[in-house]
Coordinates of C-alpha atoms in Angstrom, one line a residue:
Chain A
M18 CA -26.5 -22.6 5.3
L19 CA -23.5 -23.2 3.1
P20 CA -23.9 -24.2 -0.6
K21 CA -22.8 -27.8 0.1
A22 CA -23.6 -28.8 -3.4
S23 CA -20.7 -26.7 -4.8
P24 CA -17.6 -26.8 -2.5
L25 CA -15.6 -25.6 -5.6
T26 CA -17.0 -22.2 -5.0
I27 CA -15.3 -22.1 -1.6
A28 CA -11.6 -21.8 -0.9
A29 CA -9.4 -22.1 2.2
A30 CA -7.3 -19.1 2.9
I31 CA -4.4 -18.1 5.1
D32 CA -2.8 -14.8 5.8
F33 CA 0.2 -14.7 8.1
G34 CA 2.8 -12.3 9.4
G35 CA 5.3 -12.0 12.2
T36 CA 2.8 -11.9 15.0
K37 CA -0.4 -13.6 13.9
V38 CA -1.9 -16.2 11.5
A39 CA -5.4 -15.7 10.1
V40 CA -7.2 -18.6 8.4
G41 CA -10.7 -18.9 7.0
F42 CA -13.0 -19.9 4.2
I43 CA -13.8 -17.6 1.4
D44 CA -16.6 -18.0 -1.1
I45 CA -16.3 -17.0 -4.7
A46 CA -18.4 -13.9 -4.2
G47 CA -15.7 -12.6 -1.8
G48 CA -17.6 -13.4 1.4
V49 CA -15.7 -14.7 4.5
L50 CA -17.7 -17.7 5.6
A51 CA -15.7 -18.2 8.8
S52 CA -12.3 -17.2 10.0
T53 CA -10.1 -17.4 13.1
Q54 CA -6.7 -16.3 14.1
F55 CA -3.9 -17.3 16.4
A56 CA -0.3 -16.2 17.3
T57 CA 2.3 -17.1 14.7
P58 CA 3.9 -20.3 16.0
D59 CA 7.7 -20.6 16.5
G60 CA 9.5 -23.1 14.4
G61 CA 9.5 -21.7 10.9
P62 CA 7.2 -21.9 7.8
A63 CA 6.4 -25.7 8.1
E64 CA 5.0 -25.0 11.6
V65 CA 2.9 -22.1 10.2
A66 CA 1.5 -24.5 7.5
K67 CA 0.8 -27.2 10.0
S68 CA -0.9 -25.0 12.5
A69 CA -3.0 -23.4 9.7
A70 CA -4.1 -26.8 8.5
K71 CA -5.1 -27.8 12.0
A72 CA -7.1 -24.5 12.5
L73 CA -8.8 -25.0 9.1
R74 CA -9.8 -28.6 10.0
T75 CA -11.4 -27.4 13.2
L76 CA -13.1 -24.6 11.4
S77 CA -14.3 -26.9 8.6
R78 CA -15.9 -29.3 11.0
R79 CA -17.8 -26.5 12.6
L80 CA -19.1 -25.5 9.2
E81 CA -19.7 -29.1 8.1
L82 CA -17.4 -28.5 5.2
N83 CA -15.3 -31.3 3.7
L84 CA -11.9 -29.6 3.5
V85 CA -10.4 -31.6 0.7
S86 CA -13.3 -31.0 -1.6
L87 CA -12.8 -27.3 -1.8
A88 CA -11.4 -25.3 -4.7
G89 CA -8.0 -25.0 -3.1
I90 CA -6.0 -23.0 -0.6
G91 CA -4.4 -19.7 -1.1
A92 CA -1.8 -18.0 1.2
A93 CA -1.0 -14.3 1.6
V94 CA 2.7 -14.3 2.5
P95 CA 4.7 -11.4 4.0
G96 CA 7.4 -11.1 1.4
L97 CA 8.6 -11.7 -2.1
A98 CA 6.5 -14.5 -3.7
D99 CA 7.4 -16.5 -6.7
K100 CA 3.8 -17.4 -7.6
A101 CA 4.6 -19.6 -10.5
N102 CA 6.6 -22.0 -8.3
G103 CA 4.8 -21.3 -5.0
V104 CA 8.0 -20.3 -3.4
L105 CA 8.3 -17.5 -0.8
R106 CA 11.6 -16.1 -2.0
F107 CA 12.3 -13.7 0.9
A108 CA 10.4 -12.7 4.0
P109 CA 12.3 -9.8 5.5
T110 CA 10.7 -9.8 9.0
Q111 CA 11.2 -13.6 9.4
G112 CA 14.4 -13.7 7.5
W113 CA 13.2 -16.7 5.6
R114 CA 14.5 -17.4 2.1
D115 CA 13.4 -19.7 -0.7
V116 CA 10.6 -21.5 1.2
P117 CA 8.4 -23.8 -0.9
F118 CA 5.4 -22.6 1.1
A119 CA 2.7 -23.7 -1.4
A120 CA 4.0 -27.3 -1.3
M121 CA 4.2 -27.2 2.5
L122 CA 0.6 -26.0 2.7
S123 CA -0.6 -28.4 0.1
D124 CA 1.0 -31.3 2.0
A125 CA -0.5 -30.1 5.3
V126 CA -4.0 -29.3 4.1
G127 CA -4.5 -31.8 1.2
L128 CA -5.5 -29.2 -1.4
P129 CA -3.8 -27.5 -4.3
A130 CA -2.1 -24.4 -3.0
A131 CA -1.1 -21.0 -4.3
I132 CA 0.8 -18.1 -2.7
G133 CA 0.9 -14.4 -3.3
N134 CA 2.4 -11.4 -1.6
D135 CA 0.0 -10.1 1.1
V136 CA -0.1 -6.6 -0.2
N137 CA -0.6 -7.6 -3.8
V138 CA -3.5 -10.0 -2.9
S139 CA -5.1 -7.3 -0.8
A140 CA -5.1 -5.0 -3.8
M141 CA -6.6 -7.8 -6.0
A142 CA -9.3 -8.5 -3.4
E143 CA -10.2 -4.8 -3.3
H144 CA -10.3 -4.8 -7.1
R145 CA -12.6 -7.8 -7.2
Y146 CA -14.8 -7.2 -4.3
G147 CA -14.1 -3.9 -2.6
V148 CA -14.1 -0.1 -3.2
A149 CA -11.9 -0.5 -6.3
R150 CA -14.4 -2.8 -8.0
N151 CA -14.9 -0.6 -11.0
C152 CA -11.4 0.9 -11.0
S153 CA -8.7 -0.2 -13.5
N154 CA -5.8 2.0 -12.3
F155 CA -5.2 2.3 -8.6
L156 CA -2.6 1.9 -5.9
W157 CA -3.2 0.0 -2.7
I158 CA -1.0 1.1 0.3
T159 CA -0.7 -0.9 3.5
I160 CA 0.4 1.3 6.4
S161 CA 1.2 -0.9 9.3
T162 CA 4.4 -1.7 11.2
G163 CA 5.9 -1.3 7.8
I164 CA 4.6 0.3 4.6
G165 CA 4.0 -1.5 1.3
G166 CA 2.1 -0.9 -1.9
A167 CA 0.6 -2.7 -4.8
L168 CA -0.5 -1.5 -8.2
V169 CA -3.4 -2.4 -10.4
L170 CA -2.8 -1.0 -13.9
N171 CA -5.1 -1.5 -16.9
G172 CA -7.1 -3.8 -14.6
R173 CA -4.2 -6.2 -13.8
L174 CA -1.8 -6.5 -11.0
F175 CA 1.5 -4.9 -12.0
E176 CA 4.3 -6.5 -10.1
G177 CA 7.3 -5.6 -12.2
P178 CA 10.0 -7.9 -13.6
R179 CA 11.4 -8.8 -10.2
S180 CA 8.1 -8.6 -8.3
L181 CA 9.4 -5.5 -6.6
A182 CA 6.9 -3.0 -7.8
G183 CA 4.9 -1.0 -5.2
E184 CA 7.8 -0.4 -2.8
L185 CA 6.4 2.9 -1.6
G186 CA 7.7 2.3 1.9
H187 CA 11.2 3.0 0.5
M188 CA 10.5 6.2 -1.4
A189 CA 12.8 8.7 0.1
V190 CA 10.3 11.4 1.1
A191 CA 12.4 12.8 4.0
V192 CA 16.0 12.6 2.9
A193 CA 17.1 14.6 5.9
G194 CA 15.0 12.3 8.1
P195 CA 15.8 9.1 10.1
R196 CA 17.5 6.1 8.6
C197 CA 15.4 3.2 7.5
G198 CA 15.9 -0.5 8.3
C199 CA 16.9 -0.9 4.6
G200 CA 20.0 1.3 5.2
H201 CA 18.8 4.3 3.2
A202 CA 17.8 7.7 4.6
G203 CA 14.4 9.1 4.9
C204 CA 12.3 6.3 3.5
L205 CA 8.5 6.7 3.9
Q206 CA 8.5 3.7 6.2
A207 CA 11.0 5.4 8.5
V208 CA 8.8 8.4 9.0
A209 CA 5.2 7.2 8.7
S210 CA 4.8 3.5 9.6
G211 CA 3.4 2.5 13.0
T212 CA 6.9 1.7 14.2
A213 CA 8.2 5.0 13.0
I214 CA 5.4 6.9 14.7
R215 CA 6.1 5.2 18.0
T216 CA 9.8 5.8 17.7
A217 CA 9.3 9.5 16.9
A218 CA 7.0 9.9 19.9
I219 CA 9.4 8.2 22.3
E220 CA 12.3 10.4 21.0
R221 CA 10.2 13.5 21.8
G222 CA 9.6 12.3 25.3
L223 CA 6.1 10.9 25.0
T224 CA 5.2 7.8 26.9
V225 CA 3.5 5.5 24.4
T226 CA 3.7 1.8 23.6
G227 CA 2.4 2.1 20.0
G228 CA 1.5 4.3 17.1
R229 CA -2.2 4.4 17.9
E230 CA -1.6 6.2 21.2
V231 CA 0.2 9.0 19.3
F232 CA -2.8 9.5 17.2
E233 CA -4.9 9.7 20.3
L234 CA -2.5 12.2 22.0
A235 CA -2.6 14.3 18.8
S236 CA -6.4 14.4 18.7
N237 CA -6.3 15.5 22.4
G238 CA -4.1 18.4 21.3
D239 CA -0.6 17.3 22.5
P240 CA 1.6 19.6 20.4
R241 CA 4.4 17.0 20.1
A242 CA 2.0 14.4 18.9
V243 CA 0.3 16.8 16.6
E244 CA 3.6 17.6 14.9
I245 CA 4.4 13.9 14.4
I246 CA 0.9 13.1 13.0
D247 CA 0.9 16.1 10.7
A248 CA 4.3 15.0 9.4
V249 CA 2.9 11.4 8.9
H250 CA 0.0 12.8 6.7
F251 CA 2.4 15.1 4.8
H252 CA 4.9 12.3 4.0
I253 CA 2.3 9.7 3.1
G254 CA 0.6 12.3 0.9
L255 CA 3.9 13.2 -0.8
A256 CA 4.7 9.6 -1.6
L257 CA 1.2 9.0 -3.0
S258 CA 1.4 12.2 -5.1
H259 CA 4.6 10.8 -6.7
A260 CA 2.6 7.7 -7.6
V261 CA -0.3 9.7 -9.1
N262 CA 2.0 11.9 -11.1
L263 CA 3.8 8.9 -12.5
L264 CA 0.8 6.7 -13.2
D265 CA -2.3 8.9 -13.6
L266 CA -4.1 6.8 -11.0
D267 CA -7.9 6.8 -10.6
M268 CA -7.8 5.9 -6.9
I269 CA -5.7 5.3 -3.9
V270 CA -6.9 2.7 -1.4
I271 CA -5.5 2.8 2.1
G272 CA -5.2 -0.3 4.2
G273 CA -3.2 -1.7 7.2
G274 CA -3.3 -1.2 10.9
V275 CA -2.6 2.6 10.8
A276 CA -5.2 3.2 8.1
G277 CA -8.1 3.6 10.6
S278 CA -6.3 6.3 12.5
L279 CA -5.4 8.5 9.5
D280 CA -7.5 11.5 8.6
I281 CA -8.4 10.6 5.0
T282 CA -9.6 14.1 4.1
K283 CA -6.3 15.7 5.3
L284 CA -4.4 13.0 3.4
A285 CA -6.2 13.6 0.2
K286 CA -5.4 17.3 0.5
E287 CA -1.7 16.5 0.9
V288 CA -1.8 14.3 -2.2
L289 CA -3.6 17.0 -4.3
A290 CA -1.1 19.7 -3.2
H291 CA 1.5 18.0 -5.4
V292 CA -0.3 16.4 -8.4
I293 CA -1.1 17.4 -11.9
T294 CA -4.7 16.6 -12.6
L295 CA -7.3 17.5 -15.2
P296 CA -10.1 19.8 -14.0
E297 CA -12.6 17.0 -14.4
H298 CA -10.8 14.4 -12.4
T299 CA -8.9 14.2 -9.1
P300 CA -7.8 10.8 -7.8
A301 CA -10.0 9.4 -5.0
V302 CA -8.3 8.7 -1.7
V303 CA -10.3 6.1 0.2
R304 CA -10.0 3.5 3.0
T305 CA -10.2 -0.2 2.2
T306 CA -13.8 -1.5 2.5
L307 CA -12.5 -5.0 3.1
R308 CA -10.6 -3.7 6.1
S309 CA -8.3 -6.2 7.9
E310 CA -9.8 -9.1 5.9
A311 CA -8.5 -7.8 2.5
A312 CA -5.4 -10.1 2.5
L313 CA -7.4 -13.2 3.7
I314 CA -10.0 -12.6 0.9
G315 CA -7.2 -12.0 -1.6
A316 CA -5.6 -15.3 -0.5
G317 CA -8.9 -17.0 -1.3
L318 CA -8.9 -15.4 -4.7
L319 CA -5.5 -16.9 -5.4
A320 CA -7.0 -20.3 -5.0
F321 CA -9.9 -19.5 -7.4
S322 CA -7.9 -17.7 -10.0
R323 CA -4.4 -19.1 -10.2
R324 CA -4.5 -19.1 -13.9
E325 CA -6.2 -15.8 -14.5
D326 CA -5.6 -12.5 -12.8
F327 CA -2.5 -13.6 -10.9
A328 CA -0.5 -14.8 -13.9
E329 CA 1.2 -12.1 -16.0
Chain B
M285 CA 19.6 4.6 -53.1
L286 CA 16.2 4.4 -51.5
P287 CA 14.0 1.3 -51.9
K288 CA 11.7 2.9 -54.4
A289 CA 9.8 -0.4 -54.9
S290 CA 8.4 -0.2 -51.4
P291 CA 7.4 3.4 -50.4
L292 CA 5.2 1.8 -47.7
T293 CA 8.3 1.1 -45.7
I294 CA 8.9 4.9 -45.5
A295 CA 7.0 7.4 -43.4
A296 CA 7.0 11.2 -43.2
A297 CA 7.5 12.5 -39.7
I298 CA 7.2 15.8 -37.9
D299 CA 8.4 16.8 -34.4
F300 CA 7.6 20.3 -33.3
G301 CA 7.9 22.5 -30.3
G302 CA 7.8 26.1 -29.3
T303 CA 11.0 27.1 -31.1
K304 CA 11.6 24.7 -33.9
V305 CA 10.0 22.2 -36.3
A306 CA 11.9 19.1 -37.4
V307 CA 10.6 17.1 -40.4
G308 CA 12.0 14.0 -42.1
F309 CA 11.6 10.6 -43.6
I310 CA 11.9 7.5 -41.5
D311 CA 12.3 4.0 -42.8
I312 CA 10.7 1.0 -41.1
A313 CA 14.1 0.0 -39.6
G314 CA 14.2 3.3 -37.7
G315 CA 16.7 5.0 -40.0
V316 CA 16.3 8.7 -40.7
L317 CA 16.6 8.9 -44.5
A318 CA 16.7 12.7 -44.5
S319 CA 15.6 15.5 -42.1
T320 CA 15.6 19.2 -41.8
Q321 CA 14.5 21.8 -39.3
F322 CA 13.3 25.3 -39.2
A323 CA 11.9 27.9 -36.7
T324 CA 8.3 27.3 -35.6
P325 CA 6.2 29.7 -37.7
D326 CA 3.8 32.1 -36.1
G327 CA 0.2 31.7 -36.9
G328 CA -0.9 28.6 -35.0
P329 CA -1.1 24.9 -35.7
A330 CA -2.4 25.1 -39.3
E331 CA 0.7 27.1 -40.2
V332 CA 2.9 24.5 -38.5
A333 CA 1.2 21.8 -40.6
K334 CA 1.5 23.8 -43.9
S335 CA 5.1 24.7 -43.3
A336 CA 5.9 21.1 -42.5
A337 CA 4.2 19.9 -45.7
K338 CA 6.2 22.4 -47.7
A339 CA 9.5 21.3 -46.1
L340 CA 8.6 17.7 -46.7
R341 CA 7.8 18.2 -50.4
T342 CA 11.2 20.0 -50.9
L343 CA 12.9 17.1 -49.1
S344 CA 11.0 14.5 -51.0
R345 CA 12.0 15.9 -54.3
R346 CA 15.7 15.8 -53.3
L347 CA 15.3 12.2 -52.3
E348 CA 13.2 11.4 -55.5
L349 CA 10.4 10.2 -53.2
N350 CA 6.7 10.3 -54.2
L351 CA 5.4 11.9 -51.0
V352 CA 1.8 10.7 -51.4
S353 CA 2.9 7.0 -51.9
L354 CA 4.4 6.7 -48.4
A355 CA 3.0 4.8 -45.5
G356 CA 1.7 7.9 -43.8
I357 CA 2.8 10.8 -41.7
G358 CA 3.2 10.8 -37.9
A359 CA 3.6 13.9 -35.7
A360 CA 5.2 14.2 -32.3
V361 CA 3.3 16.9 -30.5
P362 CA 4.2 18.9 -27.4
G363 CA 1.2 18.2 -25.3
L364 CA -1.7 16.0 -24.4
A365 CA -2.6 13.9 -27.5
D366 CA -5.9 12.2 -28.1
K367 CA -4.4 9.6 -30.5
A368 CA -7.7 7.9 -31.4
N369 CA -9.1 11.1 -32.8
G370 CA -5.8 12.7 -33.8
V371 CA -6.5 15.7 -31.6
L372 CA -4.0 17.7 -29.7
R373 CA -6.0 18.3 -26.6
F374 CA -3.7 20.8 -24.9
A375 CA -0.2 22.2 -25.6
P376 CA 0.8 24.0 -22.5
T377 CA 3.7 26.1 -24.0
Q378 CA 1.6 27.2 -27.0
G379 CA -1.7 27.4 -25.1
W380 CA -3.5 25.5 -27.8
R381 CA -6.5 23.4 -27.0
D382 CA -8.4 20.8 -29.0
V383 CA -6.5 21.2 -32.2
P384 CA -7.4 18.5 -34.9
F385 CA -3.8 18.3 -35.8
A386 CA -3.8 15.0 -37.6
A387 CA -6.6 16.3 -39.9
M388 CA -4.6 19.5 -40.6
L389 CA -1.5 17.5 -41.4
S390 CA -3.3 15.0 -43.5
D391 CA -4.9 17.8 -45.5
A392 CA -1.6 19.6 -45.9
V393 CA 0.5 16.6 -46.8
G394 CA -2.0 14.3 -48.5
L395 CA -1.2 11.3 -46.4
P396 CA -3.1 9.5 -43.5
A397 CA -1.8 11.1 -40.3
A398 CA -1.4 10.1 -36.7
I399 CA -0.2 12.1 -33.7
G400 CA 1.4 11.2 -30.3
N401 CA 2.9 13.0 -27.4
D402 CA 6.5 13.8 -28.1
V403 CA 7.8 12.3 -24.9
N404 CA 5.8 9.1 -25.4
V405 CA 6.8 8.6 -29.0
S406 CA 10.5 9.1 -28.0
A407 CA 10.1 6.3 -25.5
M408 CA 8.6 4.1 -28.2
A409 CA 11.3 4.9 -30.6
E410 CA 14.0 4.0 -28.0
H411 CA 12.0 0.8 -27.3
R412 CA 11.9 -0.2 -30.9
Y413 CA 15.2 0.9 -32.2
G414 CA 17.4 2.3 -29.4
V415 CA 19.1 1.3 -26.1
A416 CA 15.8 0.0 -24.7
R417 CA 15.3 -2.4 -27.6
N418 CA 15.3 -5.5 -25.4
C419 CA 13.8 -3.9 -22.4
S420 CA 10.1 -4.3 -21.4
N421 CA 10.0 -2.0 -18.3
F422 CA 11.6 1.3 -18.5
L423 CA 11.2 5.0 -18.0
W424 CA 12.1 7.7 -20.6
I425 CA 12.8 11.1 -19.1
T426 CA 13.1 14.2 -21.3
I427 CA 15.1 16.9 -19.5
S428 CA 14.9 20.1 -21.5
T429 CA 13.4 23.5 -20.9
G430 CA 10.7 21.4 -19.1
I431 CA 10.8 17.9 -17.8
G432 CA 8.5 15.0 -18.9
G433 CA 8.5 11.3 -18.8
A434 CA 7.0 8.2 -20.5
L435 CA 6.7 4.7 -19.3
V436 CA 6.9 1.4 -21.1
L437 CA 5.5 -1.4 -18.9
N438 CA 5.3 -5.0 -19.9
G439 CA 6.6 -3.9 -23.3
R440 CA 3.8 -1.4 -24.0
L441 CA 3.5 2.3 -23.5
F442 CA 1.6 3.0 -20.3
E443 CA -0.2 6.4 -20.6
G444 CA -2.8 6.1 -17.9
P445 CA -6.5 6.6 -18.1
R446 CA -6.2 10.4 -18.9
S447 CA -2.9 10.1 -20.8
L448 CA -1.2 11.9 -17.9
A449 CA 1.2 9.1 -16.8
G450 CA 4.9 10.0 -16.7
E451 CA 4.5 13.5 -15.2
L452 CA 7.9 13.3 -13.5
G453 CA 8.4 17.0 -14.0
H454 CA 5.8 17.7 -11.3
M455 CA 7.0 15.3 -8.7
A456 CA 7.6 17.5 -5.6
V457 CA 11.2 16.6 -4.9
A458 CA 12.1 19.9 -3.2
V459 CA 9.0 21.0 -1.3
A460 CA 10.9 23.8 0.3
G461 CA 12.2 24.9 -3.1
P462 CA 11.0 27.3 -5.8
R463 CA 7.4 27.4 -7.1
C464 CA 6.7 25.7 -10.4
G465 CA 4.7 27.1 -13.4
C466 CA 2.0 24.6 -12.4
G467 CA 1.4 26.5 -9.2
H468 CA 2.8 23.9 -6.8
A469 CA 6.0 24.1 -4.8
G470 CA 9.2 22.2 -5.5
C471 CA 8.4 20.3 -8.6
L472 CA 11.3 18.6 -10.3
Q473 CA 10.9 20.9 -13.3
A474 CA 11.3 23.9 -11.0
V475 CA 14.7 22.8 -9.8
A476 CA 16.2 20.7 -12.6
S477 CA 15.0 21.8 -16.0
G478 CA 17.2 23.9 -18.3
T479 CA 15.0 26.9 -17.4
A480 CA 15.3 26.2 -13.7
I481 CA 19.1 25.8 -13.9
R482 CA 19.4 29.2 -15.7
T483 CA 17.1 30.9 -13.2
A484 CA 19.0 29.5 -10.2
A485 CA 22.3 30.7 -11.7
I486 CA 21.0 34.2 -12.3
E487 CA 19.6 34.3 -8.8
R488 CA 23.1 33.5 -7.5
G489 CA 24.6 36.3 -9.5
L490 CA 26.1 34.2 -12.3
T491 CA 26.0 35.8 -15.8
V492 CA 24.6 33.1 -18.1
T493 CA 22.1 33.0 -20.9
G494 CA 21.2 29.3 -20.6
G495 CA 21.5 26.1 -18.6
R496 CA 24.4 24.7 -20.6
E497 CA 26.7 27.5 -19.4
V498 CA 26.0 26.7 -15.8
F499 CA 27.2 23.1 -16.4
E500 CA 30.4 24.6 -18.0
L501 CA 31.0 26.9 -15.1
A502 CA 30.5 24.0 -12.7
S503 CA 33.0 21.9 -14.6
N504 CA 35.4 24.8 -14.3
G505 CA 35.0 24.7 -10.6
D506 CA 32.7 27.8 -9.9
P507 CA 31.3 26.9 -6.5
R508 CA 27.9 28.5 -7.1
A509 CA 27.5 26.6 -10.3
V510 CA 28.8 23.3 -8.7
E511 CA 26.1 23.7 -6.0
I512 CA 23.4 24.2 -8.6
I513 CA 24.5 21.2 -10.7
D514 CA 25.0 18.9 -7.7
A515 CA 21.4 19.8 -6.7
V516 CA 20.2 19.0 -10.3
H517 CA 21.7 15.5 -10.1
F518 CA 20.4 15.0 -6.6
H519 CA 16.8 16.0 -7.5
I520 CA 16.6 14.1 -10.8
G521 CA 18.1 11.1 -9.1
L522 CA 15.5 11.3 -6.3
A523 CA 12.6 11.5 -8.7
L524 CA 13.9 8.6 -10.7
S525 CA 14.4 6.6 -7.5
H526 CA 10.7 7.1 -6.8
A527 CA 9.8 5.6 -10.2
V528 CA 12.1 2.6 -9.7
N529 CA 10.7 1.9 -6.2
L530 CA 7.2 2.1 -7.6
L531 CA 7.7 0.2 -10.8
D532 CA 10.7 -2.1 -10.4
L533 CA 12.1 -0.7 -13.6
D534 CA 14.8 -2.4 -15.7
M535 CA 16.2 0.8 -17.1
I536 CA 16.0 4.6 -17.2
V537 CA 16.7 6.4 -20.5
I538 CA 17.6 10.1 -20.4
G539 CA 16.9 12.4 -23.3
G540 CA 16.4 16.0 -24.0
G541 CA 18.6 19.0 -24.4
V542 CA 20.1 18.8 -20.9
A543 CA 20.8 15.1 -21.1
G544 CA 24.1 15.6 -22.8
S545 CA 25.4 17.8 -20.0
L546 CA 24.5 15.5 -17.1
D547 CA 27.0 13.2 -15.4
I548 CA 25.3 9.9 -15.9
T549 CA 27.5 8.0 -13.4
K550 CA 26.8 10.6 -10.7
L551 CA 23.0 10.4 -11.6
A552 CA 23.0 6.6 -11.4
K553 CA 24.6 6.9 -7.9
E554 CA 21.9 9.3 -6.8
V555 CA 19.2 6.9 -8.0
L556 CA 20.7 3.9 -6.3
A557 CA 21.1 5.8 -3.0
H558 CA 17.3 5.6 -2.6
V559 CA 16.0 2.4 -4.2
I560 CA 15.3 -1.2 -3.1
T561 CA 16.9 -3.6 -5.5
L562 CA 17.9 -7.3 -5.6
P563 CA 21.6 -8.1 -5.3
E564 CA 21.5 -9.4 -8.9
H565 CA 20.0 -6.4 -10.5
T566 CA 20.3 -2.7 -10.4
P567 CA 18.4 -0.5 -12.9
A568 CA 20.5 0.8 -15.8
V569 CA 20.7 4.6 -16.1
V570 CA 21.7 5.5 -19.7
R571 CA 21.5 8.3 -22.2
T572 CA 19.3 7.9 -25.3
T573 CA 21.1 6.4 -28.3
L574 CA 18.7 8.1 -30.7
R575 CA 19.6 11.5 -29.3
S576 CA 17.7 14.5 -30.5
E577 CA 16.1 12.4 -33.3
A578 CA 14.2 10.1 -30.9
A579 CA 10.9 12.1 -31.2
L580 CA 11.2 12.3 -35.0
I581 CA 11.8 8.6 -35.3
G582 CA 8.9 8.0 -32.9
A583 CA 6.7 10.1 -35.0
G584 CA 7.6 7.9 -38.0
L585 CA 6.7 4.9 -35.9
L586 CA 3.3 6.3 -35.3
A587 CA 2.6 6.3 -39.1
F588 CA 3.7 2.6 -39.3
S589 CA 2.0 1.3 -36.3
R590 CA -1.1 3.2 -35.7
R591 CA -3.1 0.1 -34.9
E592 CA -0.5 -1.8 -32.9
D593 CA 1.8 -0.4 -30.2
F594 CA 0.1 2.9 -29.8
A595 CA -3.4 1.7 -29.3
E596 CA -4.2 0.5 -25.8

């Protein structure tokens, strides 16, 4: 049973992207009490907020939770978040600009709302509840249809003056390689994201509908797929090595849809091939332990800790 | 005349490397009251401390300064510094390990002593007194016989848990390129340091004794030199772009012996070719305004602010 006596230890959470919306209830110990997901509705951010509110109400009834008595609602958003004002400044996939998403969500749900970048909140969730629990200096990398990163330095999220820190997806690790959506050549995202893996496979004449199949073909020994997947490990390892050399990181945490398919041992080798370390320490390279729920849990965290960890 | 009434606003400073030792007196406004330099003596760190003490005494008499009444002495050291204990943990060029250099210096000079890595203290000097005065997020890069970097994030030096942050010289920006002294392939230092430039020129049949001549040959249109110098700008720009993408930097400050020969406009273009920025901001790429005195001024700063900026 839920701790009904203290609804303030429970937050509502939403994590949305271009294809799906996940909503749920997170307790202050980082547990997901319940969650559900549905396809991202057409009609823009207000529709996303309304459909999330509806799904949360349904879920709250099932849990016998009084929605408006909770600690608040947090949203993991797929873009540049102005956390202080609750504004989604830019969502590249959706093309949205300057959306007051916290206000929309607060209106729709009836709770104080906070927003944060989905990659950043995933890192904070991992820091609070996951494999990076005792780690003050680490990089989170999301490898999915795109590639993004977030940094925790000295125990705090480091977002940079314009909240652009962690743009690993646009490190030029293959300057002679394919052009990226951003217009530059050889970005990590253009050679190692799920989308890039699929594109590379099709260009080499493989019949696949997604990146995962390329990993499967590679593990079955298809030489074209092996070449692609080897290059994926090489390029991700190279980008991560740059981060380690620059920041003396303790740990790298890998998340996102492609994370499960990667060979983490191989990836760690690629990282270590290019870093300066001390004999007594090499940075750990690990998969997220919060898995696909990291962003949702991080969204809940936002609601609990709007004035602590997420403020700089 | 010097402000004799307040010797505590003056610090002694030393900056040493494999070839020369610079010593001087720094006032709390960042001015170099007097300085001198001499060849690094043989005989190890104790000899360096003693010869520095001697040179400082001579200089202090000329300035009518009472050496032992000053705020302290700070040393910029060429390696990994344990600031809390005043120990030079490792100086790669000299091969020194675990040298209690602050104690040696304090004994020799008769003042409380502090040490810091030369690249780090240069960055702090630039932050306090130079071009990065109003800048809270920047990277300092020293391009000299080797290449090193230091980060100021949120207005404070970021050294990393093992004081290894800022190792730009070992970012693998040319994986198909020459092997580095560290054992890895294609480090920035192996393609863009003064030493690497000289090596590349000799390998291409040019008759040079140092990197500077290669820049001169390039500016006179020698095609082999042009190719080398173009590659130098490309590779430094690429490494810096990785830092900008990762850390959303406001500024990059270039120092070191090779800095004066670089084409900063060209370098800035190479950086911008690979970074994600907002329309309203691109990171500034500038030369140090403290020039070759940055480390000495930073050493002085150490003596003034042992308990503030340099403690984490």
